[in-house]
PDB file of C-alpha atoms in Angstrom:
ATOM      1  CA  MET A   7     229.385  51.986 -39.398  1.00 43.00           C
ATOM      2  CA  THR A   8     226.551  52.050 -37.156  1.00 44.00           C
ATOM      3  CA  SER A   9     224.911  55.366 -34.791  1.00 43.00           C
ATOM      4  CA  LEU A  10     222.758  55.368 -32.079  1.00 44.00           C
ATOM      5  CA  LEU A  11     219.834  56.278 -34.097  1.00 45.00           C
ATOM      6  CA  GLY A  12     220.388  53.335 -36.722  1.00 49.00           C
ATOM      7  CA  ALA A  13     222.168  51.798 -39.421  1.00 56.00           C
ATOM      8  CA  ALA A  14     224.344  54.865 -40.470  1.00 57.00           C
ATOM      9  CA  ALA A  15     223.460  56.134 -44.243  1.00 60.00           C
ATOM     10  CA  PRO A  16     225.489  54.893 -47.312  1.00 61.00           C
ATOM     11  CA  GLY A  17     227.595  57.302 -48.566  1.00 56.00           C
ATOM     12  CA  PHE A  18     227.660  58.286 -52.308  1.00 52.00           C
ATOM     13  CA  ASP A  19     231.188  56.100 -53.169  1.00 62.00           C
ATOM     14  CA  ARG A  20     228.283  53.680 -53.512  1.00 69.00           C
ATOM     15  CA  PRO A  21     225.227  55.092 -55.198  1.00 69.00           C
ATOM     16  CA  LEU A  22     223.327  52.080 -55.565  1.00 75.00           C
ATOM     17  CA  ASP A  23     222.911  52.015 -51.725  1.00 82.00           C
ATOM     18  CA  VAL A  24     221.420  55.506 -51.824  1.00 78.00           C
ATOM     19  CA  LEU A  25     219.416  54.602 -54.198  1.00 79.00           C
ATOM     20  CA  GLU A  26     218.037  51.385 -51.977  1.00 85.00           C
ATOM     21  CA  ALA A  27     217.994  53.572 -49.196  1.00 86.00           C
ATOM     22  CA  CYS A  28     215.846  55.884 -50.989  1.00 85.00           C
ATOM     23  CA  HIS A  29     212.835  53.530 -51.998  1.00 86.00           C
ATOM     24  CA  GLY A  30     213.611  52.674 -48.407  1.00 90.00           C
ATOM     25  CA  ARG A  31     212.003  56.150 -47.299  1.00 90.00           C
ATOM     26  CA  ILE A  32     209.663  56.336 -50.246  1.00 89.00           C
ATOM     27  CA  ALA A  33     208.038  53.019 -48.826  1.00 91.00           C
ATOM     28  CA  LYS A  34     208.063  54.556 -45.544  1.00 94.00           C
ATOM     29  CA  GLN A  35     205.843  57.394 -47.092  1.00 93.00           C
ATOM     30  CA  CYS A  36     203.640  54.878 -48.471  1.00 91.00           C
ATOM     31  CA  ASP A  37     203.125  53.277 -45.635  1.00 94.00           C
ATOM     32  CA  THR A  38     202.645  56.585 -43.977  1.00 95.00           C
ATOM     33  CA  LEU A  39     199.953  57.052 -47.038  1.00 94.00           C
ATOM     34  CA  ASP A  40     198.474  53.401 -45.469  1.00 94.00           C
ATOM     35  CA  LYS A  41     197.876  54.615 -42.221  1.00 95.00           C
ATOM     36  CA  LEU A  42     197.098  58.135 -43.818  1.00 96.00           C
ATOM     37  CA  LEU A  43     193.901  56.506 -45.761  1.00 94.00           C
ATOM     38  CA  ALA A  44     192.455  54.647 -42.550  1.00 94.00           C
ATOM     39  CA  HIS A  45     192.454  57.312 -40.115  1.00 96.00           C
ATOM     40  CA  LEU A  46     190.323  60.089 -42.250  1.00 95.00           C
ATOM     41  CA  PRO A  47     187.122  58.164 -41.910  1.00 94.00           C
ATOM     42  CA  LEU A  48     187.586  57.918 -37.747  1.00 95.00           C
ATOM     43  CA  HIS A  49     189.229  61.412 -37.432  1.00 95.00           C
ATOM     44  CA  GLY A  50     188.822  63.265 -40.242  1.00 94.00           C
ATOM     45  CA  ALA A  51     191.578  65.700 -41.164  1.00 96.00           C
ATOM     46  CA  ASP A  52     192.457  66.817 -37.575  1.00 96.00           C
ATOM     47  CA  THR A  53     195.951  68.040 -36.541  1.00 96.00           C
ATOM     48  CA  GLN A  54     197.837  64.252 -36.869  1.00 96.00           C
ATOM     49  CA  ALA A  55     196.391  63.527 -40.154  1.00 96.00           C
ATOM     50  CA  GLN A  56     196.832  67.044 -41.590  1.00 97.00           C
ATOM     51  CA  GLN A  57     200.235  66.776 -39.912  1.00 97.00           C
ATOM     52  CA  ALA A  58     201.376  63.050 -41.709  1.00 97.00           C
ATOM     53  CA  ALA A  59     199.477  64.905 -44.998  1.00 97.00           C
ATOM     54  CA  ARG A  60     202.002  68.166 -44.970  1.00 97.00           C
ATOM     55  CA  ALA A  61     204.760  65.245 -44.325  1.00 96.00           C
ATOM     56  CA  VAL A  62     204.385  62.919 -47.721  1.00 96.00           C
ATOM     57  CA  LEU A  63     203.683  65.950 -49.532  1.00 96.00           C
ATOM     58  CA  ALA A  64     207.389  67.527 -48.477  1.00 95.00           C
ATOM     59  CA  TYR A  65     208.850  64.386 -49.148  1.00 93.00           C
ATOM     60  CA  PHE A  66     206.841  63.086 -52.717  1.00 92.00           C
ATOM     61  CA  ASP A  67     207.342  67.096 -53.879  1.00 93.00           C
ATOM     62  CA  THR A  68     211.000  67.290 -53.362  1.00 90.00           C
ATOM     63  CA  ALA A  69     213.292  63.754 -52.429  1.00 87.00           C
ATOM     64  CA  ALA A  70     211.554  61.542 -54.755  1.00 84.00           C
ATOM     65  CA  VAL A  71     211.457  64.332 -57.644  1.00 84.00           C
ATOM     66  CA  HIS A  72     215.271  64.372 -57.093  1.00 87.00           C
ATOM     67  CA  HIS A  73     215.043  60.464 -56.813  1.00 87.00           C
ATOM     68  CA  HIS A  74     213.095  59.993 -60.279  1.00 88.00           C
ATOM     69  CA  ASP A  75     216.124  62.337 -61.943  1.00 89.00           C
ATOM     70  CA  ASP A  76     218.401  60.682 -60.308  1.00 88.00           C
ATOM     71  CA  GLU A  77     218.570  57.492 -61.539  1.00 89.00           C
ATOM     72  CA  GLU A  78     216.718  59.180 -65.047  1.00 91.00           C
ATOM     73  CA  ARG A  79     219.839  61.128 -65.694  1.00 91.00           C
ATOM     74  CA  ASN A  80     222.440  59.072 -64.130  1.00 88.00           C
ATOM     75  CA  LEU A  81     220.978  55.027 -63.478  1.00 88.00           C
ATOM     76  CA  PHE A  82     219.769  54.845 -66.386  1.00 91.00           C
ATOM     77  CA  PRO A  83     222.150  55.475 -69.295  1.00 92.00           C
ATOM     78  CA  LEU A  84     224.432  53.311 -67.607  1.00 89.00           C
ATOM     79  CA  LEU A  85     222.587  50.355 -67.707  1.00 89.00           C
ATOM     80  CA  GLU A  86     221.463  50.933 -71.920  1.00 91.00           C
ATOM     81  CA  GLN A  87     225.486  51.044 -71.967  1.00 91.00           C
ATOM     82  CA  ALA A  88     225.654  47.948 -70.427  1.00 88.00           C
ATOM     83  CA  ASN A  89     224.187  46.049 -72.987  1.00 86.00           C
ATOM     84  CA  ALA A  90     222.899  43.548 -70.955  1.00 88.00           C
ATOM     85  CA  PRO A  91     220.085  41.566 -71.855  1.00 91.00           C
ATOM     86  CA  GLY A  92     217.033  43.505 -71.323  1.00 92.00           C
ATOM     87  CA  ALA A  93     218.415  46.188 -70.029  1.00 91.00           C
ATOM     88  CA  CYS A  94     216.791  48.846 -72.770  1.00 92.00           C
ATOM     89  CA  ASP A  95     213.229  47.003 -71.781  1.00 94.00           C
ATOM     90  CA  LEU A  96     214.039  47.582 -68.197  1.00 92.00           C
ATOM     91  CA  VAL A  97     215.113  51.273 -68.584  1.00 94.00           C
ATOM     92  CA  GLU A  98     211.860  51.753 -70.854  1.00 95.00           C
ATOM     93  CA  THR A  99     209.399  50.171 -68.076  1.00 95.00           C
ATOM     94  CA  LEU A 100     211.058  51.674 -65.826  1.00 93.00           C
ATOM     95  CA  THR A 101     211.103  55.548 -67.461  1.00 94.00           C
ATOM     96  CA  LEU A 102     207.694  54.914 -67.977  1.00 95.00           C
ATOM     97  CA  GLU A 103     206.695  54.154 -64.155  1.00 92.00           C
ATOM     98  CA  HIS A 104     208.464  57.260 -63.455  1.00 92.00           C
ATOM     99  CA  ASP A 105     205.755  59.427 -65.403  1.00 93.00           C
ATOM    100  CA  GLU A 106     202.664  57.338 -64.431  1.00 92.00           C
ATOM    101  CA  LEU A 107     203.571  58.174 -60.589  1.00 89.00           C
ATOM    102  CA  ALA A 108     203.794  61.872 -61.749  1.00 91.00           C
ATOM    103  CA  GLN A 109     200.333  61.599 -62.842  1.00 92.00           C
ATOM    104  CA  LEU A 110     199.397  59.688 -60.212  1.00 91.00           C
ATOM    105  CA  TRP A 111     201.084  62.016 -57.912  1.00 91.00           C
ATOM    106  CA  ARG A 112     199.856  65.508 -59.366  1.00 92.00           C
ATOM    107  CA  HIS A 113     196.069  64.238 -58.685  1.00 93.00           C
ATOM    108  CA  LEU A 114     197.071  62.265 -55.178  1.00 94.00           C
ATOM    109  CA  ARG A 115     199.121  66.178 -54.404  1.00 95.00           C
ATOM    110  CA  VAL A 116     195.933  68.178 -54.485  1.00 95.00           C
ATOM    111  CA  GLN A 117     194.068  65.881 -51.782  1.00 96.00           C
ATOM    112  CA  LEU A 118     197.107  65.700 -49.742  1.00 97.00           C
ATOM    113  CA  ALA A 119     197.190  69.506 -49.851  1.00 97.00           C
ATOM    114  CA  GLN A 120     193.764  69.412 -49.135  1.00 96.00           C
ATOM    115  CA  ILE A 121     193.772  67.907 -46.099  1.00 97.00           C
ATOM    116  CA  GLY A 122     197.113  69.435 -44.224  1.00 97.00           C
ATOM    117  CA  ALA A 123     195.203  72.220 -44.820  1.00 96.00           C
ATOM    118  CA  GLY A 124     192.500  70.948 -42.332  1.00 95.00           C
ATOM    119  CA  ALA A 125     189.569  70.674 -45.222  1.00 93.00           C
ATOM    120  CA  ASP A 126     187.885  66.910 -44.636  1.00 80.00           C
ATOM    121  CA  ALA A 127     188.951  65.876 -48.091  1.00 81.00           C
ATOM    122  CA  THR A 128     189.056  61.885 -48.871  1.00 87.00           C
ATOM    123  CA  LEU A 129     191.961  60.198 -50.261  1.00 90.00           C
ATOM    124  CA  ASP A 130     191.563  58.397 -53.689  1.00 88.00           C
ATOM    125  CA  ALA A 131     192.447  54.727 -52.780  1.00 87.00           C
ATOM    126  CA  ALA A 132     193.381  53.416 -55.839  1.00 84.00           C
ATOM    127  CA  LEU A 133     195.789  56.352 -56.175  1.00 82.00           C
ATOM    128  CA  THR A 134     197.465  55.248 -52.916  1.00 78.00           C
ATOM    129  CA  LEU A 135     198.154  51.590 -53.581  1.00 64.00           C
ATOM    130  CA  ARG A 136     201.470  50.649 -54.311  1.00 53.00           C
TER     131      ARG A 136
END
């Protein structure tokens, strides 16, 4: 079903579609980071930059954390139980990626919080790469 706002979000009766939709929202937040990275040298931590930084902070402090938790608690055990070739290796790789992303987020979060507060901070481009 499509609403006036676009395609309807998938329901929890289609959990993999929900996870895929979450990945789409994560990609949009990463796009915002890319734009912020280009914006800051030209405009500093102006109102637009502050709003973008706060929006990214809000998303990655809440929805993204829940997304990773959901994958690790609900999806990964199912993948391991399936005993499909490579499934356990895939789960191990994804778990390590989640750990790495959490570590990178801790550093990036500090920079975004400064920008969100109006401080003339910069973003470390290495932390924003996908």
